[in-house]
Amino acid sequence: MSTDSKISKLFSTIDDLKPSFIDRLSKAVSIKSVSGDETLRPEVFKMATFLKDELIKLDATDVQLKDLGIQPPPVSISNLPLPPIVLAKFGNDPQKKTLLIYGHADVQPAQIEDGWNSDPFTLVVDEENDKLIGRGSTDDKGPVMGWLNVIEAHKKLGIALPVNLICCFEGMEESGSLGLDQLIKDEAKGYFKNTNDVCISDNYWLGTKKPVLTYGLRGCNYYQIIVKGPGADLHSGIFGGCIAEPMTDLIQIMSTLVDNKGNILIPGIKEMVAPVTETEEKLYEEIEFDVDELNAASGSKTSLFSSKKDILMHRWRYPSLSLHGIEGAFSGSGAKTVIPSKVIGKFSIRTVPNIDSNKLTKLVIEFVNRKFKELNSLNECKCELIHDGDYWVSDPFNKSFRAASKATKKVWGVEPDFTREGGSIPITLTFENELKSNVLLLPMGKGDDGAHSINEKLNISNYIQGTKTLCAYLHYYGESE
Ligand SMILES: [Zn+2]
């Protein structure tokens, strides 16, 4: 049977199985697997068992619940066990490529009092508005069920999977993926051996009309500047004018980091940014996006740029510096006359190719120290890195992306937009580095799904067409040279 006739058989089976696929998602959503709520930890365990049972029903082999031990502090419940990572395999044919699929089955907290129109843990099937509403519908239970749906369609038709699949489903993604980095390192030459590529379905279309494939994420280096002087907080009526105030120093320094047009003022950073190539430039032209969408998303008319290309480039491929806050500063309402004795300014830099994280930190700290020295202050100042996560960029023309592009075209009738994201998914880089393989981000839901927000939804069409896209991707990827 040719690939295309297999795919059309699978597509019509996916259509036939739609009610049971929705039922599968409904069962998954009903489990309150909120990883950030320690009292709901048994539910996250229940979710892992649910996945295990589903995988076994689908004839997975070597299904394992990997124990990750006890959650490290800070925790309120002592000896709180981390939920296991669910591992499973389908096929072990040396003639076929091996694809690792990752997803997460934990969700963000949700309560009806937050403003939901219905119980967040009861999936509402709204055929009229083409919506499946419930916590986790799009992030990330829908996509995870999508993979199971694909496997079920193959099983029903007796069609062999075109690749060997390794499933890696975690239960702590919304709480920093605790334990996952280590597991990937430990299993790189064990359970995950022979992985050729990785596919993650855990992000969204840029907008609501056009499917996308995502090939890049910015990194993030987070810094703080600590300025301290007096031994305790003081009263401005007594000390104002006679002592060196830490906040005055801090605000002067912070104002030298970035201007109000978004330009980073620390020398040497711009120089590290990779030049724009012609191929990359072309990618922006096709993308469906405009300034109104940015303004709608920000709830204002404060976009610094008016052209699509400028906005997207500054969101995806240029670094940015944001000032986040000042710890220790008076921030309540009213007119407190305190002079804070110690203030900590927080800012971060979103990083992009080819910024070297260590070099960046050196530039930042030297710059802050120089600016402080220029102030000739009697206070003390220290700038330090709190945490960093590297950027990720893949080749959107590699065979995995080409297969996903072909699959998208087959299902949706259009070429996907190639997008990057301004935020980060740190695990992407761990997979790439530890497994020495490429990662593809293949999203299922739309840009307005409201992941992490109230009334989270996944369009029914995205769930079903998304399942077909994952299915066609496996076949085109499997046969690619
Ligand atoms: Zn997610």
Short mmCIF file of C-alpha atoms and ligand atoms in Angstrom, two decimals:
data_model
loop_
_atom_site.label_atom_id
_atom_site.label_comp_id
_atom_site.label_asym_id
_atom_site.label_seq_id
_atom_site.Cartn_x
_atom_site.Cartn_y
_atom_site.Cartn_z
CA MET A 1 0.00 0.00 0.00
CA SER A 2 1.38 3.42 -0.91
CA THR A 3 1.97 6.03 1.80
CA ASP A 4 -0.82 8.19 0.48
CA SER A 5 -3.40 5.43 0.44
CA LYS A 6 -2.38 4.43 3.97
CA ILE A 7 -2.78 8.04 5.04
CA SER A 8 -6.26 8.38 3.51
CA LYS A 9 -7.41 5.16 5.22
CA LEU A 10 -6.02 6.44 8.52
CA PHE A 11 -7.68 9.83 8.08
CA SER A 12 -11.12 8.32 7.57
CA THR A 13 -10.60 6.05 10.59
CA ILE A 14 -9.64 9.10 12.64
CA ASP A 15 -12.91 10.72 11.55
CA ASP A 16 -14.84 7.56 12.51
CA LEU A 17 -13.19 7.43 15.92
CA LYS A 18 -13.86 11.10 16.72
CA PRO A 19 -16.43 10.34 19.48
CA SER A 20 -14.07 7.97 21.28
CA PHE A 21 -11.15 10.39 20.86
CA ILE A 22 -13.21 13.12 22.52
CA ASP A 23 -14.16 10.66 25.23
CA ARG A 24 -10.45 9.90 25.82
CA LEU A 25 -9.69 13.61 26.25
CA SER A 26 -12.72 14.00 28.50
CA LYS A 27 -11.41 11.26 30.82
CA ALA A 28 -7.97 12.88 30.88
CA VAL A 29 -9.37 16.33 31.68
CA SER A 30 -11.47 14.93 34.55
CA ILE A 31 -8.27 14.01 36.43
CA LYS A 32 -7.18 17.08 38.40
CA SER A 33 -3.48 16.63 37.74
CA VAL A 34 -2.34 20.06 38.96
CA SER A 35 1.40 19.67 39.61
CA GLY A 36 1.71 22.99 41.43
CA ASP A 37 -0.87 22.07 44.10
CA GLU A 38 0.77 19.68 46.56
CA THR A 39 -2.58 18.47 47.91
CA LEU A 40 -3.50 17.26 44.42
CA ARG A 41 -0.36 15.15 43.97
CA PRO A 42 -2.35 11.87 44.11
CA GLU A 43 -4.25 13.09 41.03
CA VAL A 44 -0.99 13.56 39.11
CA PHE A 45 -0.15 9.96 40.00
CA LYS A 46 -3.62 8.91 38.84
CA MET A 47 -2.93 10.64 35.53
CA ALA A 48 0.29 8.64 35.09
CA THR A 49 -1.64 5.41 35.71
CA PHE A 50 -4.29 6.51 33.23
CA LEU A 51 -1.61 7.01 30.57
CA LYS A 52 0.02 3.70 31.42
CA ASP A 53 -3.29 1.84 31.04
CA GLU A 54 -4.05 3.56 27.73
CA LEU A 55 -0.57 2.74 26.40
CA ILE A 56 -0.88 -0.91 27.41
CA LYS A 57 -4.30 -1.15 25.73
CA LEU A 58 -2.62 0.15 22.57
CA ASP A 59 0.01 -2.66 22.78
CA ALA A 60 2.93 -0.55 23.93
CA THR A 61 5.96 -2.47 25.13
CA ASP A 62 8.33 -1.81 28.01
CA VAL A 63 5.86 0.59 29.70
CA GLN A 64 7.54 2.08 32.76
CA LEU A 65 6.61 4.56 35.44
CA LYS A 66 9.99 6.10 36.28
CA ASP A 67 10.19 6.99 39.94
CA LEU A 68 11.83 10.39 40.48
CA GLY A 69 12.06 10.28 44.26
CA ILE A 70 11.04 13.00 46.69
CA GLN A 71 10.39 16.59 45.63
CA PRO A 72 13.27 18.83 46.75
CA PRO A 73 12.46 21.86 48.96
CA PRO A 74 10.75 24.29 49.13
CA VAL A 75 7.65 22.13 49.77
CA SER A 76 4.90 22.42 52.39
CA ILE A 77 4.12 18.70 52.55
CA SER A 78 7.26 16.85 53.62
CA ASN A 79 8.29 13.69 51.79
CA LEU A 80 6.16 14.67 48.81
CA PRO A 81 6.87 12.17 46.02
CA LEU A 82 7.45 13.50 42.52
CA PRO A 83 5.03 12.03 39.95
CA PRO A 84 6.64 9.39 37.72
CA ILE A 85 7.59 9.92 34.10
CA VAL A 86 5.67 7.56 31.83
CA LEU A 87 7.84 5.78 29.27
CA ALA A 88 6.61 3.44 26.54
CA LYS A 89 7.77 2.01 23.23
CA PHE A 90 6.05 1.04 20.02
CA GLY A 91 8.16 -1.00 17.63
CA ASN A 92 11.83 -1.87 17.61
CA ASP A 93 12.60 -2.30 13.93
CA PRO A 94 16.23 -1.43 13.07
CA GLN A 95 15.10 -0.65 9.50
CA LYS A 96 12.92 2.20 10.77
CA LYS A 97 13.76 5.59 12.24
CA THR A 98 13.15 6.12 15.93
CA LEU A 99 11.16 9.14 17.01
CA LEU A 100 10.84 10.29 20.59
CA ILE A 101 7.58 12.07 21.42
CA TYR A 102 7.32 14.24 24.50
CA GLY A 103 4.29 15.74 26.19
CA HIS A 104 3.03 16.54 29.68
CA ALA A 105 -0.09 15.42 31.49
CA ASP A 106 -0.03 17.86 34.39
CA VAL A 107 -1.92 21.13 34.24
CA GLN A 108 -2.10 24.62 35.70
CA PRO A 109 -4.40 25.19 38.69
CA ALA A 110 -8.04 26.02 37.89
CA GLN A 111 -11.11 26.78 39.95
CA ILE A 112 -14.55 27.80 38.80
CA GLU A 113 -14.30 30.88 41.06
CA ASP A 114 -11.43 32.15 38.89
CA GLY A 115 -14.06 33.05 36.30
CA TRP A 116 -14.64 29.82 34.37
CA ASN A 117 -18.04 29.48 32.71
CA SER A 118 -18.11 25.77 33.58
CA ASP A 119 -16.33 23.29 35.85
CA PRO A 120 -12.68 23.33 34.60
CA PHE A 121 -12.32 19.57 35.10
CA THR A 122 -15.43 18.56 33.15
CA LEU A 123 -14.76 18.72 29.43
CA VAL A 124 -17.49 20.72 27.68
CA VAL A 125 -18.07 19.54 24.12
CA ASP A 126 -19.50 22.54 22.31
CA GLU A 127 -20.10 21.27 18.75
CA GLU A 128 -21.82 24.48 17.72
CA ASN A 129 -18.78 26.65 18.48
CA ASP A 130 -16.29 23.89 17.61
CA LYS A 131 -14.80 23.91 21.11
CA LEU A 132 -13.59 21.47 23.74
CA ILE A 133 -13.43 23.48 26.96
CA GLY A 134 -11.57 22.34 30.06
CA ARG A 135 -8.25 22.61 31.90
CA GLY A 136 -5.53 20.87 29.92
CA SER A 137 -7.61 20.60 26.73
CA THR A 138 -4.88 22.38 24.75
CA ASP A 139 -2.00 22.37 27.29
CA ASP A 140 -1.08 19.59 26.98
CA LYS A 141 -3.58 16.77 27.37
CA GLY A 142 -5.11 17.35 23.92
CA PRO A 143 -1.81 16.86 22.06
CA VAL A 144 -0.82 13.88 24.25
CA MET A 145 -4.18 12.21 23.54
CA GLY A 146 -3.56 13.12 19.88
CA TRP A 147 -0.53 10.81 19.82
CA LEU A 148 -2.55 8.00 21.44
CA ASN A 149 -5.30 8.56 18.86
CA VAL A 150 -2.78 8.16 16.04
CA ILE A 151 -1.59 4.86 17.48
CA GLU A 152 -5.17 3.65 17.94
CA ALA A 153 -6.05 4.40 14.30
CA HIS A 154 -3.06 2.32 13.14
CA LYS A 155 -4.02 -0.53 15.46
CA LYS A 156 -7.62 -0.55 14.27
CA LEU A 157 -6.57 -0.77 10.62
CA GLY A 158 -3.73 -3.19 11.25
CA ILE A 159 -1.30 -0.73 9.63
CA ALA A 160 2.19 -0.83 11.13
CA LEU A 161 3.58 2.41 12.55
CA PRO A 162 6.07 3.84 10.02
CA VAL A 163 8.62 4.60 12.77
CA ASN A 164 9.66 3.22 16.13
CA LEU A 165 8.10 5.44 18.76
CA ILE A 166 9.44 6.20 22.21
CA CYS A 167 6.92 8.01 24.45
CA CYS A 168 8.10 10.29 27.26
CA PHE A 169 5.21 11.87 29.14
CA GLU A 170 5.91 13.85 32.31
CA GLY A 171 3.79 15.18 35.17
CA MET A 172 5.78 18.20 36.44
CA GLU A 173 6.07 20.45 33.39
CA GLU A 174 4.00 23.26 34.90
CA SER A 175 6.28 23.16 37.94
CA GLY A 176 9.71 23.37 36.32
CA SER A 177 9.94 19.79 34.97
CA LEU A 178 11.64 18.65 38.17
CA GLY A 179 13.61 15.46 37.59
CA LEU A 180 13.23 15.39 33.82
CA ASP A 181 16.66 16.79 32.91
CA GLN A 182 18.35 14.11 35.00
CA LEU A 183 16.15 11.35 33.57
CA ILE A 184 17.03 12.38 30.01
CA LYS A 185 20.73 12.35 30.89
CA ASP A 186 20.42 8.96 32.60
CA GLU A 187 18.44 7.36 29.79
CA ALA A 188 20.27 8.93 26.81
CA LYS A 189 22.17 5.69 26.32
CA GLY A 190 19.47 3.53 27.91
CA TYR A 191 15.76 3.84 27.21
CA PHE A 192 16.24 6.70 24.72
CA LYS A 193 19.06 5.00 22.81
CA ASN A 194 18.79 5.18 18.99
CA THR A 195 16.50 8.24 19.05
CA ASN A 196 16.88 9.95 15.67
CA ASP A 197 14.57 12.92 16.22
CA VAL A 198 12.31 14.39 18.88
CA CYS A 199 8.84 15.83 18.34
CA ILE A 200 7.15 18.02 20.96
CA SER A 201 3.55 19.15 20.62
CA ASP A 202 3.25 21.68 23.45
CA ASN A 203 2.95 25.16 21.97
CA TYR A 204 0.46 27.04 19.79
CA TRP A 205 -0.17 28.62 16.45
CA LEU A 206 0.87 32.25 16.30
CA GLY A 207 -2.68 33.34 15.47
CA THR A 208 -5.95 31.57 14.80
CA LYS A 209 -5.98 31.01 11.05
CA LYS A 210 -2.77 29.38 9.95
CA PRO A 211 -0.96 26.31 11.28
CA VAL A 212 2.67 26.78 12.24
CA LEU A 213 5.87 24.85 12.88
CA THR A 214 8.17 26.31 15.49
CA TYR A 215 11.94 26.29 15.03
CA GLY A 216 13.29 28.62 17.69
CA LEU A 217 12.96 29.86 21.24
CA ARG A 218 14.78 32.68 22.99
CA GLY A 219 16.80 31.98 26.10
CA CYS A 220 16.71 33.98 29.32
CA ASN A 221 19.46 35.29 31.60
CA TYR A 222 18.08 36.75 34.83
CA TYR A 223 20.12 39.22 36.90
CA GLN A 224 19.88 41.17 40.11
CA ILE A 225 21.64 44.29 41.36
CA ILE A 226 21.92 44.55 45.15
CA VAL A 227 22.56 48.02 46.56
CA LYS A 228 22.87 48.42 50.33
CA GLY A 229 23.83 51.23 52.67
CA PRO A 230 22.24 52.03 56.06
CA GLY A 231 22.00 49.30 58.70
CA ALA A 232 18.18 49.52 58.77
CA ASP A 233 15.32 51.24 56.95
CA LEU A 234 15.30 54.92 57.88
CA HIS A 235 12.88 57.86 58.09
CA SER A 236 13.30 60.51 55.40
CA GLY A 237 12.38 63.30 57.87
CA ILE A 238 15.45 62.50 59.93
CA PHE A 239 17.94 61.11 57.41
CA GLY A 240 16.75 62.47 54.06
CA GLY A 241 19.50 64.65 52.58
CA CYS A 242 22.24 63.53 54.98
CA ILE A 243 22.84 59.94 53.91
CA ALA A 244 23.49 58.09 50.65
CA GLU A 245 20.25 56.39 49.64
CA PRO A 246 20.51 52.92 48.00
CA MET A 247 17.37 53.35 45.90
CA THR A 248 18.70 56.52 44.25
CA ASP A 249 21.81 54.63 43.16
CA LEU A 250 19.84 51.62 41.96
CA ILE A 251 17.41 53.64 39.86
CA GLN A 252 20.25 55.53 38.20
CA ILE A 253 21.99 52.29 37.31
CA MET A 254 18.83 50.56 36.08
CA SER A 255 18.04 53.52 33.85
CA THR A 256 21.32 53.02 31.98
CA LEU A 257 20.54 49.44 30.91
CA VAL A 258 17.85 50.01 28.29
CA ASP A 259 16.06 52.95 26.68
CA ASN A 260 12.31 53.32 26.26
CA LYS A 261 12.46 52.21 22.61
CA GLY A 262 13.73 48.83 23.71
CA ASN A 263 17.39 49.40 22.80
CA ILE A 264 19.84 47.62 25.07
CA LEU A 265 22.47 50.14 26.12
CA ILE A 266 25.10 47.71 27.39
CA PRO A 267 27.93 47.73 24.82
CA GLY A 268 29.00 44.49 23.16
CA ILE A 269 25.65 42.65 23.19
CA LYS A 270 24.36 43.72 19.76
CA GLU A 271 27.67 42.63 18.26
CA MET A 272 27.05 39.02 19.31
CA VAL A 273 23.69 38.73 17.51
CA ALA A 274 23.74 36.53 14.39
CA PRO A 275 23.18 38.46 11.16
CA VAL A 276 19.86 38.04 9.33
CA THR A 277 20.20 35.77 6.31
CA GLU A 278 18.20 36.08 3.12
CA THR A 279 16.45 32.75 3.74
CA GLU A 280 15.40 33.86 7.21
CA GLU A 281 14.19 37.21 5.91
CA LYS A 282 11.90 35.48 3.41
CA LEU A 283 10.26 33.42 6.17
CA TYR A 284 8.81 36.56 7.78
CA GLU A 285 7.07 37.70 4.61
CA GLU A 286 4.75 34.67 4.53
CA ILE A 287 3.71 34.79 8.15
CA GLU A 288 0.15 35.75 8.95
CA PHE A 289 0.38 38.38 11.67
CA ASP A 290 -0.09 42.11 12.07
CA VAL A 291 0.32 44.91 14.56
CA ASP A 292 -3.36 44.70 15.58
CA GLU A 293 -2.80 41.17 16.83
CA LEU A 294 0.05 42.36 19.04
CA ASN A 295 -2.03 45.25 20.37
CA ALA A 296 -4.97 42.93 21.03
CA ALA A 297 -2.71 40.54 22.91
CA SER A 298 -1.19 43.34 25.02
CA GLY A 299 -4.54 45.08 25.53
CA SER A 300 -3.10 48.44 24.43
CA LYS A 301 -1.75 50.42 21.50
CA THR A 302 1.82 50.49 22.71
CA SER A 303 3.63 48.46 20.06
CA LEU A 304 7.08 49.93 19.43
CA PHE A 305 6.95 48.83 15.79
CA SER A 306 4.35 49.09 13.08
CA SER A 307 5.51 46.46 10.61
CA LYS A 308 4.94 42.74 10.99
CA LYS A 309 8.55 41.96 10.23
CA ASP A 310 9.93 44.37 12.84
CA ILE A 311 7.61 43.06 15.53
CA LEU A 312 8.37 39.41 14.86
CA MET A 313 12.10 39.95 14.56
CA HIS A 314 12.21 41.81 17.86
CA ARG A 315 10.13 39.14 19.53
CA TRP A 316 12.02 36.16 18.14
CA ARG A 317 15.53 36.92 16.88
CA TYR A 318 16.80 40.01 18.70
CA PRO A 319 17.65 40.17 22.39
CA SER A 320 15.55 42.27 24.75
CA LEU A 321 16.13 43.62 28.23
CA SER A 322 13.20 44.00 30.64
CA LEU A 323 13.21 45.64 34.05
CA HIS A 324 11.04 43.54 36.37
CA GLY A 325 11.02 45.02 39.82
CA ILE A 326 12.79 46.20 42.93
CA GLU A 327 12.76 43.98 45.99
CA GLY A 328 12.84 45.87 49.28
CA ALA A 329 11.34 49.05 47.82
CA PHE A 330 8.14 50.52 49.20
CA SER A 331 5.41 49.40 46.80
CA GLY A 332 2.12 49.74 48.67
CA SER A 333 -0.46 52.49 48.33
CA GLY A 334 -0.24 55.57 50.50
CA ALA A 335 2.70 57.84 51.28
CA LYS A 336 5.19 55.97 53.41
CA THR A 337 8.33 58.07 54.03
CA VAL A 338 10.75 55.21 54.36
CA ILE A 339 14.32 55.17 53.02
CA PRO A 340 14.92 51.49 52.20
CA SER A 341 18.29 50.31 53.48
CA LYS A 342 18.76 47.59 50.89
CA VAL A 343 17.15 47.26 47.48
CA ILE A 344 17.51 44.57 44.84
CA GLY A 345 16.78 45.47 41.24
CA LYS A 346 15.69 42.61 38.97
CA PHE A 347 16.06 42.46 35.21
CA SER A 348 16.43 39.85 32.53
CA ILE A 349 17.79 39.58 29.03
CA ARG A 350 16.09 37.35 26.45
CA THR A 351 18.95 35.78 24.51
CA VAL A 352 19.29 34.73 20.88
CA PRO A 353 21.94 33.24 18.57
CA ASN A 354 24.95 33.73 18.88
CA ILE A 355 25.00 35.31 22.31
CA ASP A 356 27.40 33.49 24.58
CA SER A 357 25.80 33.32 28.02
CA ASN A 358 29.05 33.60 30.00
CA LYS A 359 30.32 36.46 27.89
CA LEU A 360 26.97 38.23 28.27
CA THR A 361 27.10 37.93 32.05
CA LYS A 362 30.63 39.30 32.06
CA LEU A 363 29.55 42.29 29.95
CA VAL A 364 26.51 42.95 32.17
CA ILE A 365 28.39 42.79 35.46
CA GLU A 366 31.30 44.92 34.20
CA PHE A 367 28.86 47.52 32.87
CA VAL A 368 26.88 47.71 36.13
CA ASN A 369 30.09 47.97 38.17
CA ARG A 370 31.36 50.77 35.92
CA LYS A 371 28.08 52.69 36.17
CA PHE A 372 28.09 52.33 39.95
CA LYS A 373 31.67 53.54 40.15
CA GLU A 374 30.73 56.64 38.13
CA LEU A 375 28.17 57.48 40.82
CA ASN A 376 30.91 57.82 43.40
CA SER A 377 28.52 56.40 45.96
CA LEU A 378 29.17 55.49 49.59
CA ASN A 379 26.85 52.50 49.30
CA GLU A 380 27.79 48.97 48.25
CA CYS A 381 26.69 47.42 44.99
CA LYS A 382 26.78 43.89 43.62
CA CYS A 383 25.40 42.54 40.36
CA GLU A 384 24.85 38.81 39.86
CA LEU A 385 23.25 36.23 37.61
CA ILE A 386 20.29 34.42 39.25
CA HIS A 387 19.64 31.87 36.52
CA ASP A 388 20.12 31.32 32.82
CA GLY A 389 18.52 29.13 30.17
CA ASP A 390 19.95 28.98 26.68
CA TYR A 391 18.16 29.83 23.43
CA TRP A 392 17.26 27.17 20.89
CA VAL A 393 17.15 27.39 17.10
CA SER A 394 16.71 24.52 14.70
CA ASP A 395 16.98 24.21 10.95
CA PRO A 396 13.43 24.61 9.64
CA PHE A 397 14.44 22.79 6.46
CA ASN A 398 15.69 19.55 8.03
CA LYS A 399 13.89 16.29 7.22
CA SER A 400 11.70 16.35 10.30
CA PHE A 401 10.47 19.88 9.53
CA ARG A 402 10.02 19.00 5.86
CA ALA A 403 7.86 16.02 6.82
CA ALA A 404 5.79 18.12 9.23
CA SER A 405 5.38 20.80 6.59
CA LYS A 406 4.13 18.24 4.07
CA ALA A 407 1.75 16.78 6.67
CA THR A 408 0.36 20.22 7.49
CA LYS A 409 -0.21 20.96 3.82
CA LYS A 410 -1.98 17.60 3.39
CA VAL A 411 -4.35 18.20 6.30
CA TRP A 412 -4.92 21.96 6.28
CA GLY A 413 -4.34 22.72 2.60
CA VAL A 414 -1.79 25.45 3.32
CA GLU A 415 1.93 25.70 3.88
CA PRO A 416 2.58 26.24 7.60
CA ASP A 417 4.15 29.44 8.87
CA PHE A 418 7.60 28.94 10.35
CA THR A 419 7.64 30.65 13.70
CA ARG A 420 9.90 31.17 16.66
CA GLU A 421 8.78 32.08 20.14
CA GLY A 422 9.91 34.80 22.48
CA GLY A 423 9.73 32.56 25.54
CA SER A 424 11.54 29.36 26.39
CA ILE A 425 10.85 25.60 26.78
CA PRO A 426 14.14 24.59 28.46
CA ILE A 427 13.57 20.85 27.95
CA THR A 428 13.90 21.30 24.16
CA LEU A 429 17.58 22.01 24.56
CA THR A 430 18.15 19.14 26.97
CA PHE A 431 16.69 16.68 24.47
CA GLU A 432 18.81 18.10 21.68
CA ASN A 433 22.05 18.14 23.63
CA GLU A 434 21.70 14.85 25.49
CA LEU A 435 20.22 12.77 22.66
CA LYS A 436 22.25 14.50 19.92
CA SER A 437 19.09 14.79 17.85
CA ASN A 438 16.93 17.52 16.34
CA VAL A 439 13.73 18.71 17.96
CA LEU A 440 10.59 19.73 16.07
CA LEU A 441 7.86 21.75 17.77
CA LEU A 442 4.57 20.78 16.13
CA PRO A 443 1.68 22.58 17.82
CA MET A 444 -1.95 21.45 17.76
CA GLY A 445 -3.92 24.37 19.25
CA LYS A 446 -4.58 27.95 18.21
CA GLY A 447 -3.08 31.17 19.55
CA ASP A 448 -6.29 32.07 21.39
CA ASP A 449 -6.69 28.77 23.30
CA GLY A 450 -6.03 30.41 26.65
CA ALA A 451 -3.56 27.89 28.03
CA HIS A 452 -2.92 28.77 31.72
CA SER A 453 -5.99 31.02 31.62
CA ILE A 454 -9.71 30.66 32.34
CA ASN A 455 -11.97 28.79 29.91
CA GLU A 456 -9.02 27.04 28.27
CA LYS A 457 -10.16 25.39 25.04
CA LEU A 458 -9.04 23.36 22.08
CA ASN A 459 -11.06 23.59 18.89
CA ILE A 460 -12.63 20.26 17.99
CA SER A 461 -11.29 20.71 14.46
CA ASN A 462 -7.78 21.31 15.81
CA TYR A 463 -8.02 18.16 17.92
CA ILE A 464 -9.10 15.99 15.00
CA GLN A 465 -7.08 17.70 12.24
CA GLY A 466 -4.18 17.92 14.66
CA THR A 467 -4.36 14.16 15.21
CA LYS A 468 -4.27 13.72 11.43
CA THR A 469 -1.28 16.06 11.16
CA LEU A 470 0.67 14.04 13.74
CA CYS A 471 -0.33 10.89 11.83
CA ALA A 472 0.75 12.13 8.39
CA TYR A 473 3.94 13.54 9.89
CA LEU A 474 4.93 10.07 11.16
CA HIS A 475 4.52 8.62 7.67
CA TYR A 476 6.32 11.38 5.77
CA TYR A 477 9.07 11.43 8.36
CA GLY A 478 9.32 7.63 8.29
CA GLU A 479 9.84 7.52 4.52
CA SER A 480 12.17 10.55 4.32
CA GLU A 481 15.75 10.01 3.18
ZN ZN B 1 2.43 22.90 28.18
#
